[in-house]
Short mmCIF file of C-alpha atoms in Angstrom, two decimals:
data_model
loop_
_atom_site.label_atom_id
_atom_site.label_comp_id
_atom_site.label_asym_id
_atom_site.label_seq_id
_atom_site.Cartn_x
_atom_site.Cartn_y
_atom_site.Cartn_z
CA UNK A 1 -3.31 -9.51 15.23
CA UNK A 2 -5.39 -10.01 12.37
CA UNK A 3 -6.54 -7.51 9.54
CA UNK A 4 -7.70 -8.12 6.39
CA UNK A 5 -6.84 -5.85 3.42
CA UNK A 6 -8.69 -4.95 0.20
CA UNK A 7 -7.61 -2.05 -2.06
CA UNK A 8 -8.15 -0.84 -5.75
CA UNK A 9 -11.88 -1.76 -5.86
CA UNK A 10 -12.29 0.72 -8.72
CA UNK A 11 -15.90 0.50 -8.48
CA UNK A 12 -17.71 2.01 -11.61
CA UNK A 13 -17.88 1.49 -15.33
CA UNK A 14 -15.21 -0.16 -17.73
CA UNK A 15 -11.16 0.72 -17.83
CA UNK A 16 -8.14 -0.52 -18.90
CA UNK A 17 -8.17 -4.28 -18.55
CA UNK A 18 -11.34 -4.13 -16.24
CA UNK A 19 -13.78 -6.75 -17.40
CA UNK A 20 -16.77 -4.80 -19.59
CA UNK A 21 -19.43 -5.32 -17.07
CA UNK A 22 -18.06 -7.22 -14.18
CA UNK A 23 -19.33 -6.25 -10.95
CA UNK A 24 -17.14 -5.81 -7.82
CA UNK A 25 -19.69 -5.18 -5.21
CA UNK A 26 -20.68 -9.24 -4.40
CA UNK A 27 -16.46 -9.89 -4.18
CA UNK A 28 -16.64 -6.46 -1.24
CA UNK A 29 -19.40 -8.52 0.17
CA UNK A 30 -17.56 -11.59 0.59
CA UNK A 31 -14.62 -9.76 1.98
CA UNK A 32 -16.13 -8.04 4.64
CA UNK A 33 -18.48 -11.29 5.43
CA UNK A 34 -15.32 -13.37 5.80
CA UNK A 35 -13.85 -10.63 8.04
CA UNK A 36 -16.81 -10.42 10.22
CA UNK A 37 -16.53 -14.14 10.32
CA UNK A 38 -13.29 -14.53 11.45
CA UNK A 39 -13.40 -11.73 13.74
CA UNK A 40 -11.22 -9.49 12.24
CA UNK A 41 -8.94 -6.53 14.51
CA UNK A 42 -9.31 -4.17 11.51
CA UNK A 43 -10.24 -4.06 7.83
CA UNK A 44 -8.20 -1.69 5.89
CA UNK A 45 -9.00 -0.57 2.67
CA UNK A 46 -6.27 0.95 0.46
CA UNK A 47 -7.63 3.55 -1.65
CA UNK A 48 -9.00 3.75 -5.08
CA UNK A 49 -12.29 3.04 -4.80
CA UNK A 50 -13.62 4.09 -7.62
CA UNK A 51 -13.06 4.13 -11.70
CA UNK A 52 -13.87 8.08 -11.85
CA UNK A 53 -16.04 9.36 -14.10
CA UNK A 54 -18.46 12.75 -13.19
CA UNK A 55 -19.12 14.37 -9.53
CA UNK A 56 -22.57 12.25 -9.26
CA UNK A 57 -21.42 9.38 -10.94
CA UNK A 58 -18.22 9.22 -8.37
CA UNK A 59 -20.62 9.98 -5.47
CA UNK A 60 -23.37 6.83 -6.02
CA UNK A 61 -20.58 4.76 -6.79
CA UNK A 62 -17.95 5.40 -3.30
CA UNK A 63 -21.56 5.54 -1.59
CA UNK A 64 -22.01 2.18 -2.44
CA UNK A 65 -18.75 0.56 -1.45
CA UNK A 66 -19.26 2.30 1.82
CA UNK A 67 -22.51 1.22 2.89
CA UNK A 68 -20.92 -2.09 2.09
CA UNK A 69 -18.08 -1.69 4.61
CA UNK A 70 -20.38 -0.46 7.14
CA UNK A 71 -21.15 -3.60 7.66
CA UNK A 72 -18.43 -4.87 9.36
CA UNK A 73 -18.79 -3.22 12.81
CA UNK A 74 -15.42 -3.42 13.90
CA UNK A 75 -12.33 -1.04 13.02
CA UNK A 76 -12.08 0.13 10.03
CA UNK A 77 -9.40 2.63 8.32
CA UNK A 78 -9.74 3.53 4.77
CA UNK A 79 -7.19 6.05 2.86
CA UNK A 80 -7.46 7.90 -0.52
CA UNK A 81 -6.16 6.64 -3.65
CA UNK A 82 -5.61 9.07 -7.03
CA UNK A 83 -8.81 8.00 -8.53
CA UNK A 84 -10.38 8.72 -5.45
CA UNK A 85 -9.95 12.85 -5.42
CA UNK A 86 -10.12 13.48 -8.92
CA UNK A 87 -13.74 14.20 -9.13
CA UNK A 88 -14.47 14.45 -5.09
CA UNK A 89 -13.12 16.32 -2.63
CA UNK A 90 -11.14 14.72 0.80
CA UNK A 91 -14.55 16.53 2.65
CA UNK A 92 -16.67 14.13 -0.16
CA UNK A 93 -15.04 11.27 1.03
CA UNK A 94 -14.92 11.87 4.72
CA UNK A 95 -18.49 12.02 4.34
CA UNK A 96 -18.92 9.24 2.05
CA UNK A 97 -17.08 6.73 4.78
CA UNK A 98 -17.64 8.21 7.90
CA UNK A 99 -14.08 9.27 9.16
CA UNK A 100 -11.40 11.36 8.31
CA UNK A 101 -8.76 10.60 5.30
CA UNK A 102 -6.17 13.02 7.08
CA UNK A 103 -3.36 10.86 7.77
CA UNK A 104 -3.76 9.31 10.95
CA UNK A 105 -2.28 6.53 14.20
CA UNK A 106 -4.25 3.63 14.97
CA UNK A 107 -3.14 1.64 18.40
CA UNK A 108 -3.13 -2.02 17.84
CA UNK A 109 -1.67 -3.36 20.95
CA UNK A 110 1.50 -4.31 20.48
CA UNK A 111 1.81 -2.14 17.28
CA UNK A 112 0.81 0.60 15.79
CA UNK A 113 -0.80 1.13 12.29
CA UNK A 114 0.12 4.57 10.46
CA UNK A 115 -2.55 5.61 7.90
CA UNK A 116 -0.39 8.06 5.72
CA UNK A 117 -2.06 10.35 3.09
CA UNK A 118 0.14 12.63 1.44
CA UNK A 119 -0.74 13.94 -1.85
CA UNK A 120 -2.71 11.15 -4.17
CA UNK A 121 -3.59 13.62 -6.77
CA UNK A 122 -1.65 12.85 -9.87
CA UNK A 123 -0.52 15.45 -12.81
CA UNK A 124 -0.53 13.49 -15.79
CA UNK A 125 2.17 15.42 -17.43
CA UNK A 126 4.23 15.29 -14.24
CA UNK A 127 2.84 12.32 -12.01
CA UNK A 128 2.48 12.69 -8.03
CA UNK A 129 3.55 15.83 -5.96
CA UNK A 130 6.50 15.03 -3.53
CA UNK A 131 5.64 14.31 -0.29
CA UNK A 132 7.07 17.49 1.34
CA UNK A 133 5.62 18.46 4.90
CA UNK A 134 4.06 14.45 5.18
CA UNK A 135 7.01 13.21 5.46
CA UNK A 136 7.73 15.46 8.33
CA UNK A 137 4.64 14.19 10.17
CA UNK A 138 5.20 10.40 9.28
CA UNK A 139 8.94 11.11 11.16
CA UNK A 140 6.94 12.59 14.06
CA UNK A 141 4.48 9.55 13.82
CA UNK A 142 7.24 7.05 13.97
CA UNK A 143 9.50 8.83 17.03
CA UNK A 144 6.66 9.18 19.05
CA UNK A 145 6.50 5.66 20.15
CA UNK A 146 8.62 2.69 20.07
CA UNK A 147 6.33 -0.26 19.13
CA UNK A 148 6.61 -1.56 15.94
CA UNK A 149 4.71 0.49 13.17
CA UNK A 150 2.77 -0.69 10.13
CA UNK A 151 2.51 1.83 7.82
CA UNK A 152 -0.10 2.19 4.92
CA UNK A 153 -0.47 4.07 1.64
CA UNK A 154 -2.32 4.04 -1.32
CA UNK A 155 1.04 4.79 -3.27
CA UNK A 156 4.18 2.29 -2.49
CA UNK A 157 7.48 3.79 -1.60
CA UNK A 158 9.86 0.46 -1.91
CA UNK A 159 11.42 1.99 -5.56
CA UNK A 160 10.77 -1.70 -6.71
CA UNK A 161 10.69 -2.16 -10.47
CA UNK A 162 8.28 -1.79 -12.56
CA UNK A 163 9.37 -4.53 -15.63
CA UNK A 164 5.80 -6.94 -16.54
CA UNK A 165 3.63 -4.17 -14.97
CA UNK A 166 0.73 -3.26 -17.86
CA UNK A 167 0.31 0.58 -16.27
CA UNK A 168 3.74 1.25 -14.97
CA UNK A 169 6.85 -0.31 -16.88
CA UNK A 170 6.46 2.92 -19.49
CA UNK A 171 5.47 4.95 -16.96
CA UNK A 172 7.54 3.97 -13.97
CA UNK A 173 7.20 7.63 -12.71
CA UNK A 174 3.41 7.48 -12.12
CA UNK A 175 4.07 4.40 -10.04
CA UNK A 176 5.53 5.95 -6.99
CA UNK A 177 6.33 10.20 -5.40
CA UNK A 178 9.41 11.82 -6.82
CA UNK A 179 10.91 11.80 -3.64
CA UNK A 180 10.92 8.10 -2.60
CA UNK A 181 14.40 7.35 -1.68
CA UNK A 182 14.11 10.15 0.28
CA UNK A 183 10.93 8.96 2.23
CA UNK A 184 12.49 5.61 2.73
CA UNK A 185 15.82 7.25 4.05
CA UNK A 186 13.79 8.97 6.52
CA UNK A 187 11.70 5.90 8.03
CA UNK A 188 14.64 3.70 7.95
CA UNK A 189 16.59 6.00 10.08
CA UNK A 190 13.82 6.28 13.05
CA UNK A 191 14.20 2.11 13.20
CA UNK A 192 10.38 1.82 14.29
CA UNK A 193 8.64 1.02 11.07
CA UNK A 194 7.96 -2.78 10.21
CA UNK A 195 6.09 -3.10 7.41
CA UNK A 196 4.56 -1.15 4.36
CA UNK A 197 1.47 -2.03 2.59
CA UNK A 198 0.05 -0.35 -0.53
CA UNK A 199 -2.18 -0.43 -3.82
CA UNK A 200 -2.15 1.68 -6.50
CA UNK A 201 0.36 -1.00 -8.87
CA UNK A 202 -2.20 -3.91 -9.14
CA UNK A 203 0.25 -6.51 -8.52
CA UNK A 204 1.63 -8.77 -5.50
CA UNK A 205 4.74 -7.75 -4.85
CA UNK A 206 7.32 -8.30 -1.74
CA UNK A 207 10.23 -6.13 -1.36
CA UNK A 208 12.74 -5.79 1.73
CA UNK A 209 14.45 -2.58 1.63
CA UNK A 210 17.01 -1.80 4.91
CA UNK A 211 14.83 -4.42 6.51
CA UNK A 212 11.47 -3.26 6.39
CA UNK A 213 9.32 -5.08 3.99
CA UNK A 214 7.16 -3.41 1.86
CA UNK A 215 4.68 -5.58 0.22
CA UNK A 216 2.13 -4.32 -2.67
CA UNK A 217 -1.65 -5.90 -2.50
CA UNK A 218 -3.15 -7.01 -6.00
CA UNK A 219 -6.45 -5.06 -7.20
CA UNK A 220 -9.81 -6.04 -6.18
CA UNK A 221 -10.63 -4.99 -10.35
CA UNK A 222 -7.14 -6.20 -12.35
CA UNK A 223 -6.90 -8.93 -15.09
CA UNK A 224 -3.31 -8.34 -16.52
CA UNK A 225 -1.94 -10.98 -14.35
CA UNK A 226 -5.14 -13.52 -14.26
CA UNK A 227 -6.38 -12.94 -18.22
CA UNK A 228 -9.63 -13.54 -18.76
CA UNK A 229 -10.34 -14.15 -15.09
CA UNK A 230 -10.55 -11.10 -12.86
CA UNK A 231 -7.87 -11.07 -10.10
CA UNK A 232 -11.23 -10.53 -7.23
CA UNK A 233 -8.44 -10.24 -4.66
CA UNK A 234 -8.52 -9.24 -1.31
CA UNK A 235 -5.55 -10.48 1.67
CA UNK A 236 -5.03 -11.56 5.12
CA UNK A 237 -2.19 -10.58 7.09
CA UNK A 238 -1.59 -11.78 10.45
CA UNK A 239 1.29 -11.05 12.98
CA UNK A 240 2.15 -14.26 15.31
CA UNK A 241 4.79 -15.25 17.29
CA UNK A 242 7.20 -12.91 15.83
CA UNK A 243 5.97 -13.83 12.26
CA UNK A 244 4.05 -12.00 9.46
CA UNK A 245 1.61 -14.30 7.18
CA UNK A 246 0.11 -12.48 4.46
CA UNK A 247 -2.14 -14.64 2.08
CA UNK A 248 -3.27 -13.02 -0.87
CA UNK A 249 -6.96 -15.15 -2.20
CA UNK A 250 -8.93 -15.06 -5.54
CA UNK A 251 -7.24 -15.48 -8.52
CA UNK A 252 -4.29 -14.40 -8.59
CA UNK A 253 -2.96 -15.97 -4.86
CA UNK A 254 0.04 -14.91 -3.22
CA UNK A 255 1.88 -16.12 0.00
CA UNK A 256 4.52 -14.15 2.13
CA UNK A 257 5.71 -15.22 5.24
CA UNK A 258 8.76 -13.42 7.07
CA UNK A 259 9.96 -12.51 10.71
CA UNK A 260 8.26 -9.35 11.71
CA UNK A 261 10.92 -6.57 12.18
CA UNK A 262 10.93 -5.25 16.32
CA UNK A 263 11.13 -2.17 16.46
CA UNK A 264 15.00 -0.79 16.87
CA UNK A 265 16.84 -3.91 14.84
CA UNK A 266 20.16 -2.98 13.44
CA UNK A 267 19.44 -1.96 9.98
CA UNK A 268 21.24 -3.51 6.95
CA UNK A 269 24.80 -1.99 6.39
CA UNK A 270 24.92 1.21 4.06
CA UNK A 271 26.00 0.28 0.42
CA UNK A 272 29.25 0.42 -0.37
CA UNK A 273 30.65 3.56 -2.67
CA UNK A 274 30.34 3.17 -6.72
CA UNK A 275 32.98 1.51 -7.98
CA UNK A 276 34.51 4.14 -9.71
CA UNK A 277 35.39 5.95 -6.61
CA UNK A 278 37.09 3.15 -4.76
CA UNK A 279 40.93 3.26 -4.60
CA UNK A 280 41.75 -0.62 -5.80
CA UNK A 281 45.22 -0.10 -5.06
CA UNK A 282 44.62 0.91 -1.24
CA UNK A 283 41.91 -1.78 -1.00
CA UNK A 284 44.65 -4.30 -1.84
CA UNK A 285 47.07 -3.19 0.27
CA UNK A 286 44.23 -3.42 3.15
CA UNK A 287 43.91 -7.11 2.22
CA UNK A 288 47.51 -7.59 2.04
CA UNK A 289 48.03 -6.56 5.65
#
């Protein structure tokens, strides 16, 4: 199995640490080229696709990526990040890349990839909506078959700090939904979920949480990591043998390679209480006997 992964294009003009001028579009090329060339199962595209700016402006520039990514003839599964709906609608988008953003189960043979799009629009007084009824279909998603699920988002779930990251280390709350731990309690219950890929933080980042890993892909546009260069990056992930490879190119690389979870492993043991609520005494009489 072999997909190759782009996200955070944020095609359009200037922000943040996004190089005055630079120009994503040839980098999209060369993705989807080298994914037609080495004959790719899927290209999946993580959200924010744009750097929004006006209706129109938003329009031409999504239209542009997309006509791009029609290219590639094979599967492709794109979801909605926050930039994404702030000036266009879900309907804009649907139209803009040809297939729906609802969330959404793709069969992959011997797996399963779940394209799940709760809420992306962000309050920026208050940050992301929980997930609410989502999570109730990403349960339903997961239970109704046993093979091993991938699951993507735009926004990661993991909880995983945010210390070094330009956006999010004041802002930690804009980084993930309010009701994370809750999401994660959820999935890690059902025992069919794998692996969890995401944007939205613009940084490479692995984190194994009751043994599913979620791993965050840099953006396509970022420079906070790769000053003065642009990051151009873009990733390969490959399941084999009862491994996952992800290889992260451009300029700012990253390599992960880890056992790929089956689907009903024993999950890590719960966490033991706080401290402060353990009876010492008893627990040495325990170890006395």
């Amino acid at each position: 199995m072999k997909i190759a992964i782009i996200t955070d294009i944020h095609h359009g003009p200037q922000s943040h640490t996004k190089e005055a001028g630079w120009d994503g579009l040839p980098v999209v090329r060369q993705f989807i080229d080298r994914a037609i060339e080495r004959n790719v199962d899927l290209v999946l595209d993580l959200g924010d696709h744009i750097s929004d700016t006006t209706h129109e402006k938003d329009y031409r520039f999504a239209s542009e990526l997309a006509a791009i990514f029609s290219t590639f003839r094979g599967k492709r599964v794109h979801v909605l990040g926050n930039h994404d709906v702030n000036n266009l609608s879900i309907a804009d988008n649907e139209a803009i890349f040809g297939q729906s953003m609802q969330s959404s189960v793709h069969d992959l043979g011997e797996f399963r990839l779940i394209a799940w799009q709760p809420d992306v629009k962000i309050d920026m007084e208050t940050g992301f909506n929980s997930t609410g009824a989502h999570l109730e279909w990403l349960v339903e998603a997961l239970k109704a078959d046993e093979r091993p699920a991938i699951i993507a988002t735009h926004v990661p779930l993991s909880g995983h700090s945010q210390i070094g990251n330009y956006y999010f280390e004041r802002n930690a709350g804009y980084s993930t939904y309010p009701d994370h731990a809750a999401v994660r309690k959820a999935v890690e219950e059902n025992g069919n979920a794998a692996l969890w890929l995401s944007g939205h933080v613009h940084w490479n980042t692995i984190t194994n949480v009751g043994n599913i890993q979620h791993v965050t892909i840099q953006s396509l546009s970022e420079r906070f990591t790769t000053m003065p260069l642009t990051a151009a990056a873009y990733a390969d992930l490959e399941i084999k043998d009862g491994e996952l490879t992800i290889d992260v190119h451009g300029n700012d690389p990253f390599h992960v390679r880890v056992p790929f979870r089956k689907s009903g492993e024993r999950p890590w043991v719960a966490p033991m209480q706080p401290f402060s609520e353990i009876d010492w005494a008893e627990r040495r009489k325990q170890v006395r006997a």
